């Protein structure tokens, strides 16, 4: 970027070196304490799900979980533990547009999800992003 700076004088000084990635602002960088707090705040959700979401999204896991008190509150499991609430987050905040995008680029859930998950995810995304007439 330093070599490109002369061509973009309006870009301003470098700032990303010490910036946390989205969701990476875990207090004191203590993942286990963060996960403990998440399990306290969401006692009705399974620990493996909370751990996966915390690892994948950091503090943004709360955007996925919202007010959920049970797995059912996250919407249907479309395969491999991928619930509708997580898909909504991926579409709205990470610009996911297809099952391949979700299963392989924004996560590696494709390693664990059953083959029938991809068509279900495609259908869900199509319905979710459909513009009403």
JSON list of C-alpha atoms in Angstrom, two decimals:
[
{"chain": "A", "resi": 1, "resn": "UNK", "atom": "CA", "xyz": [0.00, 0.00, 0.00]},
{"chain": "A", "resi": 2, "resn": "UNK", "atom": "CA", "xyz": [2.91, 2.30, 0.68]},
{"chain": "A", "resi": 3, "resn": "UNK", "atom": "CA", "xyz": [3.89, 2.19, -3.00]},
{"chain": "A", "resi": 4, "resn": "UNK", "atom": "CA", "xyz": [0.32, 3.01, -4.07]},
{"chain": "A", "resi": 5, "resn": "UNK", "atom": "CA", "xyz": [-0.09, 5.92, -1.63]},
{"chain": "A", "resi": 6, "resn": "UNK", "atom": "CA", "xyz": [1.26, 8.56, -4.06]},
{"chain": "A", "resi": 7, "resn": "UNK", "atom": "CA", "xyz": [-1.57, 7.69, -6.45]},
{"chain": "A", "resi": 8, "resn": "UNK", "atom": "CA", "xyz": [-4.24, 7.97, -3.72]},
{"chain": "A", "resi": 9, "resn": "UNK", "atom": "CA", "xyz": [-3.37, 11.03, -1.60]},
{"chain": "A", "resi": 10, "resn": "UNK", "atom": "CA", "xyz": [-6.89, 11.14, -0.14]},
{"chain": "A", "resi": 11, "resn": "UNK", "atom": "CA", "xyz": [-6.44, 7.64, 1.36]},
{"chain": "A", "resi": 12, "resn": "UNK", "atom": "CA", "xyz": [-4.90, 8.93, 4.58]},
{"chain": "A", "resi": 13, "resn": "UNK", "atom": "CA", "xyz": [-2.30, 7.26, 6.77]},
{"chain": "A", "resi": 14, "resn": "UNK", "atom": "CA", "xyz": [-2.03, 3.51, 7.41]},
{"chain": "A", "resi": 15, "resn": "UNK", "atom": "CA", "xyz": [-4.27, 2.35, 10.24]},
{"chain": "A", "resi": 16, "resn": "UNK", "atom": "CA", "xyz": [-4.92, -1.39, 9.87]},
{"chain": "A", "resi": 17, "resn": "UNK", "atom": "CA", "xyz": [-1.72, -2.67, 11.52]},
{"chain": "A", "resi": 18, "resn": "UNK", "atom": "CA", "xyz": [-3.20, -2.60, 15.01]},
{"chain": "A", "resi": 19, "resn": "UNK", "atom": "CA", "xyz": [-6.89, -2.81, 14.16]},
{"chain": "A", "resi": 20, "resn": "UNK", "atom": "CA", "xyz": [-8.91, -5.85, 15.20]},
{"chain": "A", "resi": 21, "resn": "UNK", "atom": "CA", "xyz": [-10.76, -7.76, 12.53]},
{"chain": "A", "resi": 22, "resn": "UNK", "atom": "CA", "xyz": [-14.57, -7.62, 12.81]},
{"chain": "A", "resi": 23, "resn": "UNK", "atom": "CA", "xyz": [-15.47, -9.66, 15.88]},
{"chain": "A", "resi": 24, "resn": "UNK", "atom": "CA", "xyz": [-11.85, -9.79, 17.01]},
{"chain": "A", "resi": 25, "resn": "UNK", "atom": "CA", "xyz": [-12.36, -7.31, 19.81]},
{"chain": "A", "resi": 26, "resn": "UNK", "atom": "CA", "xyz": [-12.63, -10.01, 22.49]},
{"chain": "A", "resi": 27, "resn": "UNK", "atom": "CA", "xyz": [-11.89, -8.41, 25.87]},
{"chain": "A", "resi": 28, "resn": "UNK", "atom": "CA", "xyz": [-8.26, -8.98, 26.90]},
{"chain": "A", "resi": 29, "resn": "UNK", "atom": "CA", "xyz": [-8.03, -11.40, 23.94]},
{"chain": "A", "resi": 30, "resn": "UNK", "atom": "CA", "xyz": [-9.21, -14.10, 26.37]},
{"chain": "A", "resi": 31, "resn": "UNK", "atom": "CA", "xyz": [-11.25, -16.49, 24.24]},
{"chain": "A", "resi": 32, "resn": "UNK", "atom": "CA", "xyz": [-12.12, -18.88, 27.08]},
{"chain": "A", "resi": 33, "resn": "UNK", "atom": "CA", "xyz": [-13.44, -16.05, 29.26]},
{"chain": "A", "resi": 34, "resn": "UNK", "atom": "CA", "xyz": [-15.43, -14.77, 26.27]},
{"chain": "A", "resi": 35, "resn": "UNK", "atom": "CA", "xyz": [-16.87, -18.25, 25.65]},
{"chain": "A", "resi": 36, "resn": "UNK", "atom": "CA", "xyz": [-17.70, -18.63, 29.36]},
{"chain": "A", "resi": 37, "resn": "UNK", "atom": "CA", "xyz": [-19.64, -15.36, 29.22]},
{"chain": "A", "resi": 38, "resn": "UNK", "atom": "CA", "xyz": [-21.43, -16.46, 26.06]},
{"chain": "A", "resi": 39, "resn": "UNK", "atom": "CA", "xyz": [-22.50, -19.74, 27.72]},
{"chain": "A", "resi": 40, "resn": "UNK", "atom": "CA", "xyz": [-23.79, -17.78, 30.72]},
{"chain": "A", "resi": 41, "resn": "UNK", "atom": "CA", "xyz": [-25.74, -15.43, 28.47]},
{"chain": "A", "resi": 42, "resn": "UNK", "atom": "CA", "xyz": [-27.14, -18.27, 26.32]},
{"chain": "A", "resi": 43, "resn": "UNK", "atom": "CA", "xyz": [-27.62, -21.19, 28.74]},
{"chain": "A", "resi": 44, "resn": "UNK", "atom": "CA", "xyz": [-30.23, -22.89, 26.55]},
{"chain": "A", "resi": 45, "resn": "UNK", "atom": "CA", "xyz": [-27.88, -23.28, 23.59]},
{"chain": "A", "resi": 46, "resn": "UNK", "atom": "CA", "xyz": [-25.48, -26.21, 23.19]},
{"chain": "A", "resi": 47, "resn": "UNK", "atom": "CA", "xyz": [-21.85, -25.52, 24.04]},
{"chain": "A", "resi": 48, "resn": "UNK", "atom": "CA", "xyz": [-20.50, -26.95, 20.73]},
{"chain": "A", "resi": 49, "resn": "UNK", "atom": "CA", "xyz": [-22.70, -24.52, 18.79]},
{"chain": "A", "resi": 50, "resn": "UNK", "atom": "CA", "xyz": [-21.64, -21.57, 20.95]},
{"chain": "A", "resi": 51, "resn": "UNK", "atom": "CA", "xyz": [-17.97, -22.54, 20.63]},
{"chain": "A", "resi": 52, "resn": "UNK", "atom": "CA", "xyz": [-18.23, -22.80, 16.83]},
{"chain": "A", "resi": 53, "resn": "UNK", "atom": "CA", "xyz": [-19.99, -19.45, 16.52]},
{"chain": "A", "resi": 54, "resn": "UNK", "atom": "CA", "xyz": [-17.53, -17.78, 18.90]},
{"chain": "A", "resi": 55, "resn": "UNK", "atom": "CA", "xyz": [-14.58, -19.14, 16.91]},
{"chain": "A", "resi": 56, "resn": "UNK", "atom": "CA", "xyz": [-16.12, -18.17, 13.58]},
{"chain": "A", "resi": 57, "resn": "UNK", "atom": "CA", "xyz": [-17.48, -14.73, 14.46]},
{"chain": "A", "resi": 58, "resn": "UNK", "atom": "CA", "xyz": [-15.89, -13.62, 17.72]},
{"chain": "A", "resi": 59, "resn": "UNK", "atom": "CA", "xyz": [-17.90, -10.88, 19.38]},
{"chain": "A", "resi": 60, "resn": "UNK", "atom": "CA", "xyz": [-20.18, -10.79, 16.35]},
{"chain": "A", "resi": 61, "resn": "UNK", "atom": "CA", "xyz": [-21.56, -14.18, 17.44]},
{"chain": "A", "resi": 62, "resn": "UNK", "atom": "CA", "xyz": [-24.08, -12.16, 19.42]},
{"chain": "A", "resi": 63, "resn": "UNK", "atom": "CA", "xyz": [-25.42, -10.76, 16.12]},
{"chain": "A", "resi": 64, "resn": "UNK", "atom": "CA", "xyz": [-26.11, -14.34, 15.04]},
{"chain": "A", "resi": 65, "resn": "UNK", "atom": "CA", "xyz": [-27.60, -15.38, 18.38]},
{"chain": "A", "resi": 66, "resn": "UNK", "atom": "CA", "xyz": [-29.72, -12.31, 19.04]},
{"chain": "A", "resi": 67, "resn": "UNK", "atom": "CA", "xyz": [-32.37, -13.09, 21.65]},
{"chain": "A", "resi": 68, "resn": "UNK", "atom": "CA", "xyz": [-32.25, -16.87, 21.10]},
{"chain": "A", "resi": 69, "resn": "UNK", "atom": "CA", "xyz": [-32.92, -18.99, 24.15]},
{"chain": "A", "resi": 70, "resn": "UNK", "atom": "CA", "xyz": [-32.88, -22.36, 22.35]},
{"chain": "A", "resi": 71, "resn": "UNK", "atom": "CA", "xyz": [-31.64, -23.83, 19.10]},
{"chain": "A", "resi": 72, "resn": "UNK", "atom": "CA", "xyz": [-35.18, -23.61, 17.75]},
{"chain": "A", "resi": 73, "resn": "UNK", "atom": "CA", "xyz": [-35.02, -19.83, 18.16]},
{"chain": "A", "resi": 74, "resn": "UNK", "atom": "CA", "xyz": [-32.19, -19.80, 15.57]},
{"chain": "A", "resi": 75, "resn": "UNK", "atom": "CA", "xyz": [-34.50, -21.18, 12.90]},
{"chain": "A", "resi": 76, "resn": "UNK", "atom": "CA", "xyz": [-34.18, -24.43, 11.02]},
{"chain": "A", "resi": 77, "resn": "UNK", "atom": "CA", "xyz": [-30.88, -26.30, 10.87]},
{"chain": "A", "resi": 78, "resn": "UNK", "atom": "CA", "xyz": [-30.17, -26.45, 7.16]},
{"chain": "A", "resi": 79, "resn": "UNK", "atom": "CA", "xyz": [-27.34, -28.94, 7.61]},
{"chain": "A", "resi": 80, "resn": "UNK", "atom": "CA", "xyz": [-24.22, -29.36, 9.68]},
{"chain": "A", "resi": 81, "resn": "UNK", "atom": "CA", "xyz": [-25.47, -27.09, 12.47]},
{"chain": "A", "resi": 82, "resn": "UNK", "atom": "CA", "xyz": [-25.98, -24.12, 10.14]},
{"chain": "A", "resi": 83, "resn": "UNK", "atom": "CA", "xyz": [-29.15, -22.40, 11.32]},
{"chain": "A", "resi": 84, "resn": "UNK", "atom": "CA", "xyz": [-31.21, -19.79, 9.50]},
{"chain": "A", "resi": 85, "resn": "UNK", "atom": "CA", "xyz": [-30.05, -17.08, 11.93]},
{"chain": "A", "resi": 86, "resn": "UNK", "atom": "CA", "xyz": [-26.44, -17.69, 10.92]},
{"chain": "A", "resi": 87, "resn": "UNK", "atom": "CA", "xyz": [-27.38, -17.61, 7.25]},
{"chain": "A", "resi": 88, "resn": "UNK", "atom": "CA", "xyz": [-29.17, -14.30, 7.77]},
{"chain": "A", "resi": 89, "resn": "UNK", "atom": "CA", "xyz": [-26.04, -12.92, 9.42]},
{"chain": "A", "resi": 90, "resn": "UNK", "atom": "CA", "xyz": [-23.86, -14.15, 6.55]},
{"chain": "A", "resi": 91, "resn": "UNK", "atom": "CA", "xyz": [-26.14, -12.62, 3.92]},
{"chain": "A", "resi": 92, "resn": "UNK", "atom": "CA", "xyz": [-26.58, -9.31, 5.74]},
{"chain": "A", "resi": 93, "resn": "UNK", "atom": "CA", "xyz": [-23.08, -8.77, 7.13]},
{"chain": "A", "resi": 94, "resn": "UNK", "atom": "CA", "xyz": [-20.68, -10.87, 5.06]},
{"chain": "A", "resi": 95, "resn": "UNK", "atom": "CA", "xyz": [-22.35, -10.64, 1.65]},
{"chain": "A", "resi": 96, "resn": "UNK", "atom": "CA", "xyz": [-22.88, -14.37, 1.23]},
{"chain": "A", "resi": 97, "resn": "UNK", "atom": "CA", "xyz": [-24.88, -15.04, -1.92]},
{"chain": "A", "resi": 98, "resn": "UNK", "atom": "CA", "xyz": [-24.79, -18.81, -2.48]},
{"chain": "A", "resi": 99, "resn": "UNK", "atom": "CA", "xyz": [-24.45, -22.14, -0.71]},
{"chain": "A", "resi": 100, "resn": "UNK", "atom": "CA", "xyz": [-20.89, -22.46, -1.97]},
{"chain": "A", "resi": 101, "resn": "UNK", "atom": "CA", "xyz": [-20.15, -19.03, -0.60]},
{"chain": "A", "resi": 102, "resn": "UNK", "atom": "CA", "xyz": [-21.46, -20.06, 2.82]},
{"chain": "A", "resi": 103, "resn": "UNK", "atom": "CA", "xyz": [-20.12, -23.62, 2.95]},
{"chain": "A", "resi": 104, "resn": "UNK", "atom": "CA", "xyz": [-16.65, -23.01, 1.57]},
{"chain": "A", "resi": 105, "resn": "UNK", "atom": "CA", "xyz": [-15.66, -19.34, 1.46]},
{"chain": "A", "resi": 106, "resn": "UNK", "atom": "CA", "xyz": [-17.17, -17.89, 4.63]},
{"chain": "A", "resi": 107, "resn": "UNK", "atom": "CA", "xyz": [-16.92, -21.08, 6.64]},
{"chain": "A", "resi": 108, "resn": "UNK", "atom": "CA", "xyz": [-15.63, -24.57, 6.16]},
{"chain": "A", "resi": 109, "resn": "UNK", "atom": "CA", "xyz": [-18.97, -26.11, 7.10]},
{"chain": "A", "resi": 110, "resn": "UNK", "atom": "CA", "xyz": [-18.89, -27.88, 3.74]},
{"chain": "A", "resi": 111, "resn": "UNK", "atom": "CA", "xyz": [-16.47, -30.33, 5.35]},
{"chain": "A", "resi": 112, "resn": "UNK", "atom": "CA", "xyz": [-19.21, -31.49, 7.76]},
{"chain": "A", "resi": 113, "resn": "UNK", "atom": "CA", "xyz": [-22.57, -30.62, 6.23]},
{"chain": "A", "resi": 114, "resn": "UNK", "atom": "CA", "xyz": [-24.47, -33.34, 4.39]},
{"chain": "A", "resi": 115, "resn": "UNK", "atom": "CA", "xyz": [-24.73, -33.07, 0.59]},
{"chain": "A", "resi": 116, "resn": "UNK", "atom": "CA", "xyz": [-28.40, -32.10, 0.80]},
{"chain": "A", "resi": 117, "resn": "UNK", "atom": "CA", "xyz": [-27.48, -28.98, 2.76]},
{"chain": "A", "resi": 118, "resn": "UNK", "atom": "CA", "xyz": [-26.35, -27.06, -0.34]},
{"chain": "A", "resi": 119, "resn": "UNK", "atom": "CA", "xyz": [-29.74, -27.10, -2.12]},
{"chain": "A", "resi": 120, "resn": "UNK", "atom": "CA", "xyz": [-31.52, -26.22, 1.15]},
{"chain": "A", "resi": 121, "resn": "UNK", "atom": "CA", "xyz": [-29.16, -23.28, 1.70]},
{"chain": "A", "resi": 122, "resn": "UNK", "atom": "CA", "xyz": [-29.62, -22.10, -1.91]},
{"chain": "A", "resi": 123, "resn": "UNK", "atom": "CA", "xyz": [-33.40, -22.19, -1.50]},
{"chain": "A", "resi": 124, "resn": "UNK", "atom": "CA", "xyz": [-33.24, -20.37, 1.84]},
{"chain": "A", "resi": 125, "resn": "UNK", "atom": "CA", "xyz": [-30.99, -17.62, 0.46]},
{"chain": "A", "resi": 126, "resn": "UNK", "atom": "CA", "xyz": [-33.22, -17.22, -2.62]},
{"chain": "A", "resi": 127, "resn": "UNK", "atom": "CA", "xyz": [-36.32, -16.83, -0.44]},
{"chain": "A", "resi": 128, "resn": "UNK", "atom": "CA", "xyz": [-34.56, -14.52, 2.03]},
{"chain": "A", "resi": 129, "resn": "UNK", "atom": "CA", "xyz": [-33.16, -12.19, -0.60]},
{"chain": "A", "resi": 130, "resn": "UNK", "atom": "CA", "xyz": [-36.21, -12.16, -2.88]},
{"chain": "A", "resi": 131, "resn": "UNK", "atom": "CA", "xyz": [-37.43, -8.63, -3.41]},
{"chain": "A", "resi": 132, "resn": "UNK", "atom": "CA", "xyz": [-41.21, -8.46, -2.87]},
{"chain": "A", "resi": 133, "resn": "UNK", "atom": "CA", "xyz": [-43.17, -7.48, -5.97]}
]
